[in-house]
Short mmCIF file of C-alpha atoms in Angstrom, two decimals:
data_model
loop_
_atom_site.label_atom_id
_atom_site.label_comp_id
_atom_site.label_asym_id
_atom_site.label_seq_id
_atom_site.Cartn_x
_atom_site.Cartn_y
_atom_site.Cartn_z
CA MET A 1 -2.08 21.15 138.17
CA ILE A 2 -3.64 20.94 141.61
CA ARG A 3 -3.24 24.72 142.06
CA ARG A 4 -5.08 25.35 138.77
CA PHE A 5 -7.88 23.05 139.87
CA ILE A 6 -8.24 24.85 143.21
CA LEU A 7 -8.33 28.24 141.52
CA LYS A 8 -10.97 27.07 139.01
CA PHE A 9 -13.04 25.57 141.85
CA ALA A 10 -12.80 28.79 143.88
CA ALA A 11 -13.81 30.90 140.87
CA ALA A 12 -16.78 28.64 140.19
CA PHE A 13 -17.83 28.77 143.83
CA LEU A 14 -17.67 32.57 143.87
CA ALA A 15 -19.65 32.82 140.66
CA LEU A 16 -22.28 30.48 142.09
CA PHE A 17 -22.44 32.48 145.31
CA ALA A 18 -22.81 35.76 143.39
CA ALA A 19 -25.55 34.27 141.24
CA GLY A 20 -27.34 33.03 144.35
CA GLY A 21 -27.09 36.47 145.94
CA ALA A 22 -28.44 38.13 142.82
CA ALA A 23 -31.35 35.70 142.77
CA CYS A 24 -32.10 36.51 146.42
CA ALA A 25 -32.04 40.21 145.59
CA ASP A 26 -34.50 39.67 142.72
CA ASP A 27 -37.06 38.24 145.18
CA TYR A 28 -36.20 40.64 147.99
CA PRO A 29 -38.26 41.64 149.89
CA SER A 30 -40.87 38.88 149.81
CA ARG A 31 -42.03 39.33 153.39
CA PRO A 32 -42.18 42.07 156.09
CA ILE A 33 -38.97 43.82 157.15
CA THR A 34 -38.14 44.85 160.71
CA LEU A 35 -36.30 48.16 161.11
CA VAL A 36 -34.85 48.27 164.60
CA ALA A 37 -34.63 51.73 166.20
CA PRO A 38 -32.33 51.35 169.23
CA PHE A 39 -33.65 54.42 171.04
CA PRO A 40 -37.10 55.34 172.46
CA PRO A 41 -40.05 56.57 170.41
CA GLY A 42 -40.45 60.31 169.81
CA GLY A 43 -36.85 61.30 169.26
CA ALA A 44 -35.16 62.25 166.00
CA LEU A 45 -33.91 58.71 165.34
CA ASP A 46 -37.39 57.27 165.76
CA LEU A 47 -38.98 59.88 163.53
CA ILE A 48 -36.35 59.31 160.82
CA ALA A 49 -36.88 55.55 161.08
CA ARG A 50 -40.63 55.92 160.58
CA ALA A 51 -40.21 58.22 157.60
CA LEU A 52 -37.86 55.74 155.95
CA ALA A 53 -40.07 52.76 156.76
CA GLN A 54 -43.04 54.43 155.10
CA LYS A 55 -41.12 55.16 151.90
CA LEU A 56 -39.61 51.68 151.68
CA GLN A 57 -43.05 50.23 152.17
CA GLU A 58 -44.41 52.37 149.34
CA GLN A 59 -41.58 51.32 147.03
CA TRP A 60 -41.78 47.58 147.67
CA GLY A 61 -45.35 46.94 148.73
CA GLN A 62 -44.10 45.08 151.80
CA THR A 63 -44.67 46.02 155.42
CA VAL A 64 -41.71 47.67 157.16
CA VAL A 65 -42.17 47.60 160.93
CA VAL A 66 -40.24 49.98 163.18
CA ASP A 67 -39.23 48.13 166.34
CA ASN A 68 -38.04 50.41 169.17
CA ARG A 69 -35.55 48.27 171.12
CA SER A 70 -34.09 50.96 173.38
CA GLY A 71 -31.77 50.81 176.33
CA ALA A 72 -28.12 50.94 177.35
CA ALA A 73 -27.10 53.70 174.94
CA GLY A 74 -28.52 51.81 171.98
CA ILE A 75 -26.63 48.62 172.79
CA ILE A 76 -29.70 46.40 173.25
CA GLY A 77 -31.26 47.02 169.84
CA THR A 78 -27.92 47.14 168.07
CA THR A 79 -26.83 43.79 169.53
CA GLN A 80 -30.13 42.24 168.50
CA VAL A 81 -29.56 43.18 164.87
CA ALA A 82 -25.92 42.02 164.97
CA ARG A 83 -27.17 38.58 166.00
CA SER A 84 -30.04 38.43 163.46
CA ALA A 85 -30.11 36.36 160.29
CA PRO A 86 -28.13 38.06 157.48
CA ASP A 87 -31.01 38.06 155.02
CA GLY A 88 -32.05 41.71 154.85
CA TYR A 89 -35.24 41.23 156.85
CA THR A 90 -33.87 42.71 160.10
CA ILE A 91 -31.97 45.99 159.68
CA LEU A 92 -30.81 48.73 162.03
CA LEU A 93 -31.00 52.50 162.07
CA GLY A 94 -27.70 53.09 163.83
CA ALA A 95 -26.35 56.43 164.95
CA THR A 96 -23.38 58.40 166.26
CA THR A 97 -23.68 56.69 169.64
CA THR A 98 -24.00 53.08 168.45
CA HIS A 99 -21.35 53.11 165.72
CA GLY A 100 -19.18 56.12 166.54
CA ILE A 101 -18.86 56.52 170.32
CA ASN A 102 -19.70 53.14 171.92
CA PRO A 103 -16.74 51.29 170.37
CA SER A 104 -14.34 53.46 172.43
CA LEU A 105 -16.55 54.15 175.43
CA TYR A 106 -17.34 50.53 176.38
CA LYS A 107 -14.54 48.12 177.20
CA SER A 108 -16.74 45.05 176.72
CA LEU A 109 -19.20 46.02 174.02
CA GLN A 110 -21.58 43.21 173.06
CA TYR A 111 -21.18 43.92 169.34
CA ASP A 112 -18.42 45.02 166.98
CA ALA A 113 -19.52 48.15 165.13
CA VAL A 114 -17.46 47.18 162.08
CA ALA A 115 -17.09 43.38 162.05
CA ASP A 116 -20.73 42.59 162.92
CA PHE A 117 -22.44 44.76 160.28
CA GLU A 118 -22.76 45.46 156.58
CA PRO A 119 -22.99 49.22 156.05
CA VAL A 120 -25.94 50.13 153.82
CA SER A 121 -26.48 53.90 153.69
CA LEU A 122 -25.85 57.09 155.63
CA VAL A 123 -29.35 58.60 155.55
CA ALA A 124 -29.24 61.89 157.52
CA THR A 125 -27.18 64.20 159.70
CA ILE A 126 -28.14 66.78 162.35
CA PRO A 127 -25.51 69.20 163.72
CA HIS A 128 -25.08 70.27 167.33
CA LEU A 129 -25.45 73.82 168.59
CA LEU A 130 -23.71 75.42 171.54
CA VAL A 131 -26.55 76.96 173.54
CA VAL A 132 -26.40 79.02 176.74
CA ASN A 133 -28.85 80.22 179.36
CA PRO A 134 -30.25 83.56 178.07
CA GLY A 135 -29.42 85.22 181.41
CA LEU A 136 -25.73 84.54 180.95
CA PRO A 137 -23.67 87.58 179.83
CA VAL A 138 -22.68 85.73 176.68
CA HIS A 139 -23.67 86.72 173.14
CA THR A 140 -20.69 85.51 171.12
CA PHE A 141 -18.27 82.60 171.28
CA GLY A 142 -15.58 85.03 172.36
CA ASP A 143 -17.78 86.04 175.31
CA PHE A 144 -18.24 82.37 176.17
CA VAL A 145 -14.52 81.60 176.14
CA LYS A 146 -13.70 84.68 178.16
CA LEU A 147 -16.27 83.82 180.86
CA ALA A 148 -15.18 80.15 180.97
CA LYS A 149 -11.61 81.24 181.64
CA GLU A 150 -12.72 83.57 184.45
CA LYS A 151 -15.03 81.16 186.28
CA THR A 152 -16.19 77.56 186.21
CA LEU A 153 -19.23 76.98 183.99
CA PRO A 154 -21.34 73.90 184.60
CA PHE A 155 -22.68 72.13 181.53
CA GLY A 156 -25.26 69.39 181.17
CA SER A 157 -25.49 66.30 178.99
CA ALA A 158 -27.73 63.34 178.28
CA GLY A 159 -25.31 61.22 180.30
CA ILE A 160 -21.70 60.20 180.65
CA GLY A 161 -20.22 59.42 177.26
CA SER A 162 -23.05 61.01 175.30
CA PRO A 163 -22.19 63.29 172.37
CA HIS A 164 -23.33 66.24 174.52
CA HIS A 165 -20.84 65.30 177.21
CA LEU A 166 -17.94 64.64 174.86
CA ALA A 167 -18.52 67.90 172.98
CA GLY A 168 -18.14 69.82 176.25
CA GLU A 169 -15.02 67.88 177.14
CA MET A 170 -13.49 68.62 173.73
CA LEU A 171 -14.11 72.35 174.25
CA LYS A 172 -12.58 72.11 177.69
CA SER A 173 -9.40 70.33 176.52
CA GLN A 174 -8.87 72.28 173.30
CA LEU A 175 -9.37 75.77 174.82
CA HIS A 176 -8.32 75.04 178.43
CA LEU A 177 -11.67 76.20 179.81
CA ASN A 178 -13.04 75.88 183.33
CA LEU A 179 -16.01 73.58 182.71
CA GLN A 180 -17.82 71.16 185.02
CA HIS A 181 -19.84 68.31 183.60
CA ILE A 182 -23.24 67.46 185.12
CA PRO A 183 -24.87 64.36 183.59
CA TYR A 184 -28.64 64.02 183.36
CA LYS A 185 -30.89 61.13 182.36
CA GLY A 186 -31.52 62.27 178.81
CA SER A 187 -31.19 65.46 176.79
CA ALA A 188 -34.63 66.80 177.83
CA PRO A 189 -33.74 67.28 181.51
CA ALA A 190 -30.32 68.58 180.49
CA MET A 191 -31.97 71.27 178.35
CA THR A 192 -34.34 72.11 181.19
CA ALA A 193 -31.33 72.67 183.41
CA VAL A 194 -29.87 75.14 180.90
CA MET A 195 -33.17 77.04 180.64
CA SER A 196 -33.59 77.22 184.42
CA GLY A 197 -30.00 78.35 184.98
CA GLU A 198 -29.02 75.19 186.86
CA THR A 199 -26.30 74.83 184.22
CA ALA A 200 -24.77 77.44 181.98
CA PHE A 201 -24.71 75.73 178.60
CA MET A 202 -24.72 72.51 176.62
CA SER A 203 -24.02 71.12 173.17
CA VAL A 204 -27.27 69.77 171.75
CA GLU A 205 -28.86 68.70 168.46
CA VAL A 206 -30.53 71.51 166.56
CA THR A 207 -33.73 69.44 166.42
CA ALA A 208 -34.06 69.36 170.17
CA ALA A 209 -33.16 72.98 170.82
CA SER A 210 -34.84 74.94 168.02
CA GLN A 211 -38.25 75.41 169.66
CA TYR A 212 -36.68 76.73 172.87
CA ILE A 213 -34.39 79.06 170.91
CA LYS A 214 -37.42 80.47 169.11
CA ALA A 215 -39.15 80.96 172.46
CA GLY A 216 -36.13 82.85 173.85
CA LYS A 217 -35.41 80.19 176.48
CA MET A 218 -31.97 79.40 175.07
CA ARG A 219 -29.41 81.49 173.21
CA PRO A 220 -27.47 79.85 170.36
CA ILE A 221 -23.79 80.78 170.14
CA ALA A 222 -22.23 78.61 167.42
CA VAL A 223 -23.06 75.60 165.26
CA ALA A 224 -20.74 72.60 165.19
CA ALA A 225 -21.08 72.03 161.47
CA ALA A 226 -19.13 72.76 158.29
CA LYS A 227 -21.54 75.54 157.25
CA ARG A 228 -24.16 77.78 158.81
CA LEU A 229 -27.75 76.65 159.28
CA PRO A 230 -30.50 78.14 157.11
CA THR A 231 -32.85 78.31 160.12
CA ILE A 232 -30.65 79.58 162.96
CA ASP A 233 -28.09 82.17 161.89
CA VAL A 234 -25.08 81.68 164.10
CA PRO A 235 -21.44 81.24 163.03
CA THR A 236 -19.74 77.87 162.72
CA PHE A 237 -16.96 76.99 165.14
CA ALA A 238 -14.51 77.37 162.27
CA GLU A 239 -15.62 80.97 161.80
CA VAL A 240 -15.02 81.76 165.47
CA GLY A 241 -11.50 80.31 165.50
CA LEU A 242 -11.97 76.57 166.19
CA PRO A 243 -11.58 74.84 162.80
CA GLY A 244 -12.46 71.17 162.65
CA PHE A 245 -14.74 71.30 165.67
CA GLU A 246 -17.79 69.48 164.34
CA VAL A 247 -20.31 67.51 166.39
CA THR A 248 -22.92 65.80 164.30
CA ALA A 249 -25.73 63.41 165.14
CA TRP A 250 -25.82 61.03 162.20
CA TYR A 251 -28.16 58.21 161.26
CA ALA A 252 -27.38 55.24 159.05
CA ILE A 253 -28.83 51.90 158.03
CA PHE A 254 -26.87 48.73 158.78
CA ALA A 255 -27.57 45.05 158.04
CA PRO A 256 -26.11 42.02 159.86
CA LYS A 257 -22.70 40.87 158.68
CA GLY A 258 -22.96 38.39 155.82
CA THR A 259 -26.05 39.91 154.23
CA PRO A 260 -25.57 39.31 150.48
CA ARG A 261 -24.14 42.35 148.68
CA PRO A 262 -26.94 42.38 146.05
CA ILE A 263 -29.49 42.79 148.87
CA VAL A 264 -27.36 45.48 150.54
CA ASP A 265 -27.14 47.32 147.25
CA LYS A 266 -30.90 47.05 146.66
CA LEU A 267 -31.53 48.45 150.13
CA SER A 268 -29.02 51.25 149.63
CA GLN A 269 -30.57 52.30 146.32
CA ALA A 270 -34.06 52.26 147.80
CA LEU A 271 -32.93 54.39 150.74
CA ALA A 272 -31.26 56.92 148.44
CA LYS A 273 -34.54 57.24 146.58
CA ALA A 274 -36.46 57.49 149.87
CA VAL A 275 -34.39 60.29 151.43
CA HIS A 276 -34.69 62.42 148.29
CA ALA A 277 -38.47 62.07 148.05
CA LYS A 278 -40.13 65.46 148.50
CA ASP A 279 -42.25 64.49 151.52
CA VAL A 280 -39.27 62.92 153.30
CA GLN A 281 -37.14 66.02 152.66
CA THR A 282 -39.94 68.14 154.12
CA ARG A 283 -40.04 65.84 157.14
CA PHE A 284 -36.29 65.98 157.57
CA ALA A 285 -36.30 69.79 157.21
CA SER A 286 -38.71 69.99 160.16
CA LEU A 287 -36.05 68.12 162.18
CA ASP A 288 -33.20 70.33 160.80
CA ALA A 289 -31.83 67.11 159.32
CA THR A 290 -29.84 66.97 156.10
CA PRO A 291 -30.71 63.97 153.88
CA VAL A 292 -27.71 62.05 152.51
CA GLY A 293 -28.31 58.65 150.89
CA SER A 294 -24.76 57.27 150.56
CA THR A 295 -23.41 54.06 149.03
CA PRO A 296 -22.37 51.18 151.34
CA ASP A 297 -18.68 51.89 150.73
CA GLU A 298 -19.11 55.60 151.51
CA LEU A 299 -20.79 54.66 154.80
CA ARG A 300 -18.01 52.22 155.67
CA ARG A 301 -15.39 54.95 155.27
CA TYR A 302 -17.54 57.39 157.24
CA VAL A 303 -17.94 54.96 160.18
CA ASP A 304 -14.18 54.30 160.25
CA SER A 305 -13.46 58.04 160.44
CA GLU A 306 -16.11 58.60 163.12
CA ILE A 307 -14.80 55.80 165.32
CA LYS A 308 -11.31 57.35 165.19
CA ARG A 309 -12.60 60.87 165.86
CA TRP A 310 -14.75 59.89 168.83
CA ALA A 311 -11.96 57.71 170.26
CA GLN A 312 -9.93 60.90 170.62
CA ALA A 313 -12.85 62.63 172.38
CA VAL A 314 -13.34 59.69 174.78
CA LYS A 315 -9.63 59.74 175.59
CA ALA A 316 -9.70 63.50 176.18
CA ALA A 317 -12.68 63.12 178.50
CA ASN A 318 -10.94 60.24 180.32
CA VAL A 319 -14.21 58.27 180.59
CA SER A 320 -15.15 54.64 180.07
CA MET A 321 -18.13 52.47 180.83
CA ASP A 322 -18.46 48.91 182.17
#
């Protein structure tokens, strides 16, 4: 008797909660939304955030403000969103670093990439390229491997634990190459080092490298993606004998944990519509970014797989922060 009463009460409570969430979603958004970009202005993440904000604003008639809260490998902005009210009015454009690498890299991370967030939508991906100094006697991946077994090749990155760093460490451990990591304060100085010959190569986002490749200041060797790029015709790592070697910069929208599912779904549907708008696709194409527009559940599975994959890379590199 008591058990039946408890079950009926629980069912009624859940129905009331769901109805309340649906009502909130009907009115959402009724005021401006803040989209936190946890990295500085001008980069791919910031440009993607601004393109999405504009389209959401057009759809809903509400202001969507991009707030660049950069610092500490995205931790500052990401933590801010994790601690925000779960009402859909403060959301995050997270990335490979914030939700893929940081959980394994930092021993005392101020947020939990899974427990503190509601996944909303994977919005775009940008693959990495292996690029070398054009003066290096390397024109194929086979040339690169041969040279890296004969002598030590220095490679640059945007800093310890960055995707650029971990990609180099994965190459080193999987192929037993002689590679020396040199961290820089950002990808721009790391690319300058490759072009000047201070370092031999690096793994870098296509977006950042394409203009220098076109100018002949860098030579692309392979793309760390499942298929070739339409703009830069180099083989994938799978084609040159390293299947499964994929390094992707990805960007996804997250809301604070506890945000009602109807609001999450409304956001996800609006983002899917936004990333497939013709002007956004043109904008993304200029960044060599592939639009996605996933469901919340698809993003949840993607984040889980990325955390596991990057945990292996962090372990192979034998690095940790804090």
